[in-house]
PDB file of C-alpha atoms and ligand atoms in Angstrom:
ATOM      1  CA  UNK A 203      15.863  10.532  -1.006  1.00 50.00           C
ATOM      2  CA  UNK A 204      18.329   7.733  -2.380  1.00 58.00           C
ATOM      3  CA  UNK A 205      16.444   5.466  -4.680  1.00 66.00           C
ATOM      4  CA  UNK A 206      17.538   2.670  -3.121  1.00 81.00           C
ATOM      5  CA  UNK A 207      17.885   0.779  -6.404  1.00 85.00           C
ATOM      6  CA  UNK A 208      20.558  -1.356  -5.591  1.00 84.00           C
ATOM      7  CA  UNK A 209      19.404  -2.348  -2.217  1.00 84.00           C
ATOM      8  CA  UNK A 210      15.625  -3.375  -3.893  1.00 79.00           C
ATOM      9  CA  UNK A 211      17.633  -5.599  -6.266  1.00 78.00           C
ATOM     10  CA  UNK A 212      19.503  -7.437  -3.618  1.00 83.00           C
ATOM     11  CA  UNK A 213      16.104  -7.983  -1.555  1.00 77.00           C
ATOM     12  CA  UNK A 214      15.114  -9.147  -4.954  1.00 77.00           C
ATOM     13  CA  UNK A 215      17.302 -11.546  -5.346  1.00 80.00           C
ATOM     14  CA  UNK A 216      17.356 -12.425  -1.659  1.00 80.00           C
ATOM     15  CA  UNK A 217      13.463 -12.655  -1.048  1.00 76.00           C
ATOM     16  CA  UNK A 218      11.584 -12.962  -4.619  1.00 78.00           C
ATOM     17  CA  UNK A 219       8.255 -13.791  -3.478  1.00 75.00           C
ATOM     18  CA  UNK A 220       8.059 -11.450  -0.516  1.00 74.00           C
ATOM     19  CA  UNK A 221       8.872  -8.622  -3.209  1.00 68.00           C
ATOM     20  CA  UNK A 222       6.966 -10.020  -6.006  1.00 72.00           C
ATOM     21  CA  UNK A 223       7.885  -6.942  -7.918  1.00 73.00           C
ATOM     22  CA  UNK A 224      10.767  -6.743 -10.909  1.00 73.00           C
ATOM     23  CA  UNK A 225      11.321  -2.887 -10.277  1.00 79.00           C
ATOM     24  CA  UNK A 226      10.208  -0.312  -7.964  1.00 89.00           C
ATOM     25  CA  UNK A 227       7.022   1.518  -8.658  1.00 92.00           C
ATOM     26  CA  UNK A 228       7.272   4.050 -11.124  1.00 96.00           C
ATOM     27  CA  UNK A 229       6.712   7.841 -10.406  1.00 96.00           C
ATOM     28  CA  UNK A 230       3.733   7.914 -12.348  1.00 97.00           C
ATOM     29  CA  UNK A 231       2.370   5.175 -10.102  1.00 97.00           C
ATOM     30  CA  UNK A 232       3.053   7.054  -7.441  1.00 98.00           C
ATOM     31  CA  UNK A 233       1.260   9.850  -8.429  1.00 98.00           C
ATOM     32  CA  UNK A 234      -1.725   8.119  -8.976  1.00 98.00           C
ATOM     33  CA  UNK A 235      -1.827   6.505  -5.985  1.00 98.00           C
ATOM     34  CA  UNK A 236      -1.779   9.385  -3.802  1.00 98.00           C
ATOM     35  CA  UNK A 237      -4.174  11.398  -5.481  1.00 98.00           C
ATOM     36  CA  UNK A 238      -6.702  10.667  -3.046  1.00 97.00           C
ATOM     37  CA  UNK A 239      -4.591  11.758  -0.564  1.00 98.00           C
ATOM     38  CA  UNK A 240      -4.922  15.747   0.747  1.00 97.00           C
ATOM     39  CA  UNK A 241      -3.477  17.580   3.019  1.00 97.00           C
ATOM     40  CA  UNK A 242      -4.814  16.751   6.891  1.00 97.00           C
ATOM     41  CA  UNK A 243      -5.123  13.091   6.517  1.00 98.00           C
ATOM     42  CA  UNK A 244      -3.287  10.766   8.581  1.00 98.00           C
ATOM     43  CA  UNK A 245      -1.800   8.511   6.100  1.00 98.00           C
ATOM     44  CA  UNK A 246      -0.482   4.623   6.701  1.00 98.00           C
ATOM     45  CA  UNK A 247       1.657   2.856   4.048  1.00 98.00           C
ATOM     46  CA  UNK A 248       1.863  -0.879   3.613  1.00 98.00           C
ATOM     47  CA  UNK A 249       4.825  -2.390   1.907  1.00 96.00           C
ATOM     48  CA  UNK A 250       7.031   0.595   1.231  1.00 97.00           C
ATOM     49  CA  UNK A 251       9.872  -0.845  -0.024  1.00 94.00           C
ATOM     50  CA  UNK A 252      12.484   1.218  -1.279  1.00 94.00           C
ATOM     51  CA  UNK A 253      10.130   4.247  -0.314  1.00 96.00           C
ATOM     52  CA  UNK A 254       9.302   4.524  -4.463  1.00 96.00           C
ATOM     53  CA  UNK A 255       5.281   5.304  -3.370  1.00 98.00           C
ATOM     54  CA  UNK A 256       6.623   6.822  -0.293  1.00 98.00           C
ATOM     55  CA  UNK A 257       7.554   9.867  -2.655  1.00 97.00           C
ATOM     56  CA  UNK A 258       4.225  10.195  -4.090  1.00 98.00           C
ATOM     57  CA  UNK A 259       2.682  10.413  -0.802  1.00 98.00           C
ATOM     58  CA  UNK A 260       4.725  12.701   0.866  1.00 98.00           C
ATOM     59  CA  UNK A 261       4.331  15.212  -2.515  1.00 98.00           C
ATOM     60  CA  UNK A 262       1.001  15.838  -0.624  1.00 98.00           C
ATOM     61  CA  UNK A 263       1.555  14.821   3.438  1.00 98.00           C
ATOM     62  CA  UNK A 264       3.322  16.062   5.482  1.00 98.00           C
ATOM     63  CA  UNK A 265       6.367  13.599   7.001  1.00 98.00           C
ATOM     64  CA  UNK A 266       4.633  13.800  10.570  1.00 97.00           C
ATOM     65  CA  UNK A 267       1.224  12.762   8.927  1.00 98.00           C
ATOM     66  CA  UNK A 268       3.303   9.301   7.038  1.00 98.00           C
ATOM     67  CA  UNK A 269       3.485   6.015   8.863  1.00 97.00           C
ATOM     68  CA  UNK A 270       5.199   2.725   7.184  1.00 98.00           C
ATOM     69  CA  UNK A 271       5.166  -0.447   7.777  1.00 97.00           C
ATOM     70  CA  UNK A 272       7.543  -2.437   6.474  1.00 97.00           C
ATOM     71  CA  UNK A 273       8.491  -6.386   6.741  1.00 94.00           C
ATOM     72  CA  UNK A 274      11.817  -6.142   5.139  1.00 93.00           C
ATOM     73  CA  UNK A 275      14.430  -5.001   7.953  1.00 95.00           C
ATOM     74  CA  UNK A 276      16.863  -3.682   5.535  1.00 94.00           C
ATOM     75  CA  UNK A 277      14.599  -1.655   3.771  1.00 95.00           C
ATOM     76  CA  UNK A 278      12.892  -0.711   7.167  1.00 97.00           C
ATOM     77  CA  UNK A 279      16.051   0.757   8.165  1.00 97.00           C
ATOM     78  CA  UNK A 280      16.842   2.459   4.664  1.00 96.00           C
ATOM     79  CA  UNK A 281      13.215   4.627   4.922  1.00 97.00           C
ATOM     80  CA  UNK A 282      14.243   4.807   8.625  1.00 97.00           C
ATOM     81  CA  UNK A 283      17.794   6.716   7.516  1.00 97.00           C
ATOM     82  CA  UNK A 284      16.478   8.496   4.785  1.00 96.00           C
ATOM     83  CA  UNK A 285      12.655   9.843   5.213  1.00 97.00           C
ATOM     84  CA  UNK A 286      13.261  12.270   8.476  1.00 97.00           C
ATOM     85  CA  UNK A 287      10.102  13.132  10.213  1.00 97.00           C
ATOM     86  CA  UNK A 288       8.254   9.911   8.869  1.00 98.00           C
ATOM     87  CA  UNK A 289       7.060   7.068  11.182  1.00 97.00           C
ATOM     88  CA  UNK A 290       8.572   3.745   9.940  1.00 98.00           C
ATOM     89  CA  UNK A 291       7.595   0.242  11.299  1.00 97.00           C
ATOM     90  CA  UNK A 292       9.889  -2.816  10.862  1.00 97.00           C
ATOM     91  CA  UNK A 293       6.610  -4.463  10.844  1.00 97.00           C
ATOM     92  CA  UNK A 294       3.779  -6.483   9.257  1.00 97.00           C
ATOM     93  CA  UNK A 295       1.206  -4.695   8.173  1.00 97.00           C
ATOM     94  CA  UNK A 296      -1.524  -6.565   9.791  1.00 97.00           C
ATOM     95  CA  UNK A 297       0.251  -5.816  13.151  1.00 96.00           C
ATOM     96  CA  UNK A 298      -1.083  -1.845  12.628  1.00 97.00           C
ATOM     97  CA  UNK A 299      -3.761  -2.448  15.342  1.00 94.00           C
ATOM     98  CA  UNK A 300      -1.150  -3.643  18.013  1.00 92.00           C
ATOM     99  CA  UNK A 301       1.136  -0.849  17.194  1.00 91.00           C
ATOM    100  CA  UNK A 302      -1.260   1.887  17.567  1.00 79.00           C
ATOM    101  CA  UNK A 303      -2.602   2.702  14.669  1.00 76.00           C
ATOM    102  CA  UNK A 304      -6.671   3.313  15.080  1.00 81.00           C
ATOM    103  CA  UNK A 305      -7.317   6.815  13.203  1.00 94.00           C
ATOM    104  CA  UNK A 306      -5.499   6.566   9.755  1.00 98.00           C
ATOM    105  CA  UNK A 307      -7.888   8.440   6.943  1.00 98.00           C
ATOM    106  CA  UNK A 308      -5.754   6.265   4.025  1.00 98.00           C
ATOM    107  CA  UNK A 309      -3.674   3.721   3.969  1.00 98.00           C
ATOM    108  CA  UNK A 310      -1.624   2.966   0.255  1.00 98.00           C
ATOM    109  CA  UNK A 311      -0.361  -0.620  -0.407  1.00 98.00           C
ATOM    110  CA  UNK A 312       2.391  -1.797  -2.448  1.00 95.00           C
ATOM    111  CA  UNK A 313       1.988  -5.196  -1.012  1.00 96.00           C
ATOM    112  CA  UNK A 314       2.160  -7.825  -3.501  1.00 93.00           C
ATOM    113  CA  UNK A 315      -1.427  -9.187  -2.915  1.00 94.00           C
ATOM    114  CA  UNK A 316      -1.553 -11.691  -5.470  1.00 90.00           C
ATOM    115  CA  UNK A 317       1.501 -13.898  -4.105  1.00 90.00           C
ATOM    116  CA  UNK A 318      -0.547 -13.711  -0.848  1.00 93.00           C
ATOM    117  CA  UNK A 319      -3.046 -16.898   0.254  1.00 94.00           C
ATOM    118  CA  UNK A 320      -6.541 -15.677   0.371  1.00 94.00           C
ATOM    119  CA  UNK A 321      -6.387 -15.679   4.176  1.00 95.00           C
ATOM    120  CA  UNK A 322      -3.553 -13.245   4.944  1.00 97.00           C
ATOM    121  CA  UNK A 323      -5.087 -11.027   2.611  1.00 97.00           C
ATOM    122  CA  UNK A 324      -8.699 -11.322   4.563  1.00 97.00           C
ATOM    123  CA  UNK A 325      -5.921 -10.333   8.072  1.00 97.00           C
ATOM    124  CA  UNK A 326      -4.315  -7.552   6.505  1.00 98.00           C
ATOM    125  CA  UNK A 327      -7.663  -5.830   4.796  1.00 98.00           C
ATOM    126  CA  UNK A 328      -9.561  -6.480   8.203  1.00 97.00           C
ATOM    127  CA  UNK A 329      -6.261  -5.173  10.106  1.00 97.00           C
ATOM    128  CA  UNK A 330      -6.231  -1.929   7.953  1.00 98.00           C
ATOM    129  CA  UNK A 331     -10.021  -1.013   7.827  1.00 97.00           C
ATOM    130  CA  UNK A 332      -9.853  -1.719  11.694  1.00 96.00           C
ATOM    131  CA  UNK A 333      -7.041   1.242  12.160  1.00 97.00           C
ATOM    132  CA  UNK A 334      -9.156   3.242   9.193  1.00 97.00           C
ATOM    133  CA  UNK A 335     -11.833   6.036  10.827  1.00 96.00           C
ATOM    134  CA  UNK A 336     -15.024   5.879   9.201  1.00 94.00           C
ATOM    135  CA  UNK A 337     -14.789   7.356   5.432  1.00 95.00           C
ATOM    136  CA  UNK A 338     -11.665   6.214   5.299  1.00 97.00           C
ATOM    137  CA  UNK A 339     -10.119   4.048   2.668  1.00 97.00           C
ATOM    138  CA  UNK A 340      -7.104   1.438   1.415  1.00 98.00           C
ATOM    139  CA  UNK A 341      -5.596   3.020  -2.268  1.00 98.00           C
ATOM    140  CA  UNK A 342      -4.004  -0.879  -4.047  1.00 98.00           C
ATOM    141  CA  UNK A 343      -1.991  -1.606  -7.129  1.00 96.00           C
ATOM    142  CA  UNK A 344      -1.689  -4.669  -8.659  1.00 95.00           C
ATOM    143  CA  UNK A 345      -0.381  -5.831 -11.739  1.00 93.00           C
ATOM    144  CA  UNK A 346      -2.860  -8.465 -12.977  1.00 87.00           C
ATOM    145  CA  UNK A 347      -6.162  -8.189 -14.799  1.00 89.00           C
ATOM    146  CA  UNK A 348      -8.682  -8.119 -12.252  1.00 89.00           C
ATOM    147  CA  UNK A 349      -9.250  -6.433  -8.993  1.00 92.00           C
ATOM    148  CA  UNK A 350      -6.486  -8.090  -6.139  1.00 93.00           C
ATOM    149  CA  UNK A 351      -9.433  -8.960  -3.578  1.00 96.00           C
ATOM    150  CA  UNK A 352     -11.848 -11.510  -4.938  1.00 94.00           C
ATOM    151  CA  UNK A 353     -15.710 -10.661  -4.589  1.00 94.00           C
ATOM    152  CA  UNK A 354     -16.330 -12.976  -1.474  1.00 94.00           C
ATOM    153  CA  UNK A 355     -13.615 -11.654   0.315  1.00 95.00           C
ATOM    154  CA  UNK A 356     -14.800  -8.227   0.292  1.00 96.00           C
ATOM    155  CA  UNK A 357     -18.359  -9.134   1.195  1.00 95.00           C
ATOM    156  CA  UNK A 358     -17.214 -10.665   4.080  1.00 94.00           C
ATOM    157  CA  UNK A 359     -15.016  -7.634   4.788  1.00 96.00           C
ATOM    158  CA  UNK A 360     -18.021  -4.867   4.199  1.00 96.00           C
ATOM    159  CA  UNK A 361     -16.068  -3.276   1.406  1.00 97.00           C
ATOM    160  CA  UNK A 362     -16.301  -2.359  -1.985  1.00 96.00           C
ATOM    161  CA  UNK A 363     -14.177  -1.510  -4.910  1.00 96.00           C
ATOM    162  CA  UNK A 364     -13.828   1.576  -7.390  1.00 95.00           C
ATOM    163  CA  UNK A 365     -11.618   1.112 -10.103  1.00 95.00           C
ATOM    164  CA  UNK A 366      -8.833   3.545 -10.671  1.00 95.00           C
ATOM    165  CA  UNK A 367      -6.670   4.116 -13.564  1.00 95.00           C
ATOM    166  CA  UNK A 368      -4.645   1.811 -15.180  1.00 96.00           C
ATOM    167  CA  UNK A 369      -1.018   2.879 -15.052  1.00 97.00           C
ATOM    168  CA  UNK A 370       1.499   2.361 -18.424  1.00 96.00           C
ATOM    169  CA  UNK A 371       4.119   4.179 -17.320  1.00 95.00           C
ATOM    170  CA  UNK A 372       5.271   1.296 -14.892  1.00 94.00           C
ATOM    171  CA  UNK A 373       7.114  -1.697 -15.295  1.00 92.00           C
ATOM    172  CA  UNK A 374       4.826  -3.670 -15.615  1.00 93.00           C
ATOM    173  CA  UNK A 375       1.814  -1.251 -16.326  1.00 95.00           C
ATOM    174  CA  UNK A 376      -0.232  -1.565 -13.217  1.00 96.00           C
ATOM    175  CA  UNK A 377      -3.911  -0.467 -12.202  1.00 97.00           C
ATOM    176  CA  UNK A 378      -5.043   0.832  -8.882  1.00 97.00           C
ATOM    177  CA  UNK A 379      -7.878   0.337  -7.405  1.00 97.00           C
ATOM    178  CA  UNK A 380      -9.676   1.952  -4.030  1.00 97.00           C
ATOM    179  CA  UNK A 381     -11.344  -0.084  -1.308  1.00 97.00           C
ATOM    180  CA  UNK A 382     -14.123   1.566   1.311  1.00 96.00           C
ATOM    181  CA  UNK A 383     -16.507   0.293   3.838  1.00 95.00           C
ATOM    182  CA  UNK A 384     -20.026  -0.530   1.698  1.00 91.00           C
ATOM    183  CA  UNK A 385     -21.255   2.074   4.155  1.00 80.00           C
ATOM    184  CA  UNK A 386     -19.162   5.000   3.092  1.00 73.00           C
ATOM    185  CA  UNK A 387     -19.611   3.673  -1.144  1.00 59.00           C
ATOM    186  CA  UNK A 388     -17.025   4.994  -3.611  1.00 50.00           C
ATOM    187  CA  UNK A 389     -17.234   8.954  -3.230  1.00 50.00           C
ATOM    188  CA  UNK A 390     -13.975   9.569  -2.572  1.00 51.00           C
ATOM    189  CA  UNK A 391     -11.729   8.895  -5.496  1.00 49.00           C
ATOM    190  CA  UNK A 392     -10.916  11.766  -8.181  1.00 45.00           C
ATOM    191  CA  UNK A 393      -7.658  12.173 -10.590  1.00 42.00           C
TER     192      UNK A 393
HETATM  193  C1  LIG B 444       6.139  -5.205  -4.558  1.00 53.27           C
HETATM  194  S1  LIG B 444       7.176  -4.572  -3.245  1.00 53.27           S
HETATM  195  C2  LIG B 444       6.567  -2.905  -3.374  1.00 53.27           C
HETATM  196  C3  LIG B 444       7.569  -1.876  -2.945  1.00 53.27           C
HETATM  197  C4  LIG B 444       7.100  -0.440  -3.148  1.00 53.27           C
HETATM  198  N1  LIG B 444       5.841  -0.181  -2.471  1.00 53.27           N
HETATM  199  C5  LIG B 444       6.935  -0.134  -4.620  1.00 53.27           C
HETATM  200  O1  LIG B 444       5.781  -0.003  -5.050  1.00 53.27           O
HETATM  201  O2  LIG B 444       7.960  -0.014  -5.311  1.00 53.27           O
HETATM  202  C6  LIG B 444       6.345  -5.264  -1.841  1.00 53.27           C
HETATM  203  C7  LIG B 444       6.861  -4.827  -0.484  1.00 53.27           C
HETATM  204  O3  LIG B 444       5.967  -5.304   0.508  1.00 53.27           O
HETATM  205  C8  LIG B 444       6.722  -5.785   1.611  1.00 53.27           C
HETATM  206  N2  LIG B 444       5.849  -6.720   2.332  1.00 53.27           N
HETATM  207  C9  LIG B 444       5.410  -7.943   1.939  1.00 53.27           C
HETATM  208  N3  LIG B 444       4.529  -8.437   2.826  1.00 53.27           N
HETATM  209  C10 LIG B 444       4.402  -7.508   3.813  1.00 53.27           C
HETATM  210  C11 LIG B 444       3.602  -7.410   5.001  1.00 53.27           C
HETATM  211  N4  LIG B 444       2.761  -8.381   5.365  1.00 53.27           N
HETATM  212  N5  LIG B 444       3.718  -6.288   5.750  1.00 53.27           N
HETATM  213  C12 LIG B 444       4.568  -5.289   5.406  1.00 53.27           C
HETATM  214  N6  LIG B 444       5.335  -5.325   4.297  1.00 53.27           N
HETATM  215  C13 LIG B 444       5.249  -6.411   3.503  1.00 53.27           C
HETATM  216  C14 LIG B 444       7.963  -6.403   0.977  1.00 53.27           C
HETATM  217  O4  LIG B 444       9.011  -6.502   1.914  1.00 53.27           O
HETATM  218  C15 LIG B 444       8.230  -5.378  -0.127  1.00 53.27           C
HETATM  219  O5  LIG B 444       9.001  -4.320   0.349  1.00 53.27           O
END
């Protein structure tokens, strides 16, 4: 696939705060935030991008397995053009309920939580542990300090938190972190 470098950097410039991001995600991030992932699972991706997780995920999934969904129409239709076999929505994220999406095993988000009020974050968490089947679980990045979904938020939500690695290789160095239902705890994550 084309890295789509030049097309992230016009967004970039275009849309700052709806990419919140100075580069794409680095390989190495990638790779850690599909190791969850195995072969079988139905796998939904938030905030794609250029497709720079996209990779990382299909390394273990099959195409037919991936669905995106994407806000960004041009980079919609780039992932459309160059990841055949792979479901892409030039969608929201929290509209995965309305467009069918009920019995994912993982979703992976690149969105930029942080730049997002409190609320929308609440929407899209609630949105993606609706289309999740039980056991199943949201993989996050995020760049600053602390875990991208305060305390409150994921009481309300049912969920908790497992920290993941913390990622150098990226620009900047990111960590991930894995979300479940409080039911299902924090079995599932192993690098
Ligand atoms: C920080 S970029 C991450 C791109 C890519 N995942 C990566 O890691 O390089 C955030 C992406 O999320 C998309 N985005 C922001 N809000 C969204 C939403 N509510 N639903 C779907 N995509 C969204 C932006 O258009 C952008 O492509």
């Amino acid at each position: 696939m084309s890295t789509g470098l030049p097309l992230f950097f016009r967004q970039l410039l275009r849309g700052p705060q709806a990419i919140s991001a100075v580069a794409p995600s680095s390989p190495a991030l990638a790779r850690a935030m599909a190791a969850p992932l195995v072969r079988g699972m139905k796998v939904a991706e938030f905030g794609p991008g250029t497709g720079a997780l996209t990779a990382g995920i299909l390394a273990r999934i099959p195409a037919q397995d991936v669905t995106l969904f994407e806000m960004n129409v041009e980079f919609a239709a780039h992932l459309a053009a160059t990841l055949p076999g792979v479901t892409v929505h030039n969608a929201p994220a929290q509209e995965i309920g309305r467009l069918g999406g009920h019995d994912f095993d993982a979703v992976v988000s690149g969105l930029p939580l942080l730049s997002m009020p409190e609320r929308l974050r609440e929407e899209i968490y609630a949105a993606a542990f609706d289309a999740l089947k039980p056991g199943g679980f949201v993989v996050q990045f995020t760049y600053g300090p602390r875990a991208p979904m305060p305390t409150d938020l994921c009481e309300r939500l049912g969920l908790v938190v497992a920290t993941g690695p913390r990622i150098w290789l990226n620009l900047p160095p990111a960590r991930v972190y894995i979300y479940s239902r409080r039911a299902d705890g924090m079995r599932r994550y192993a690098n």
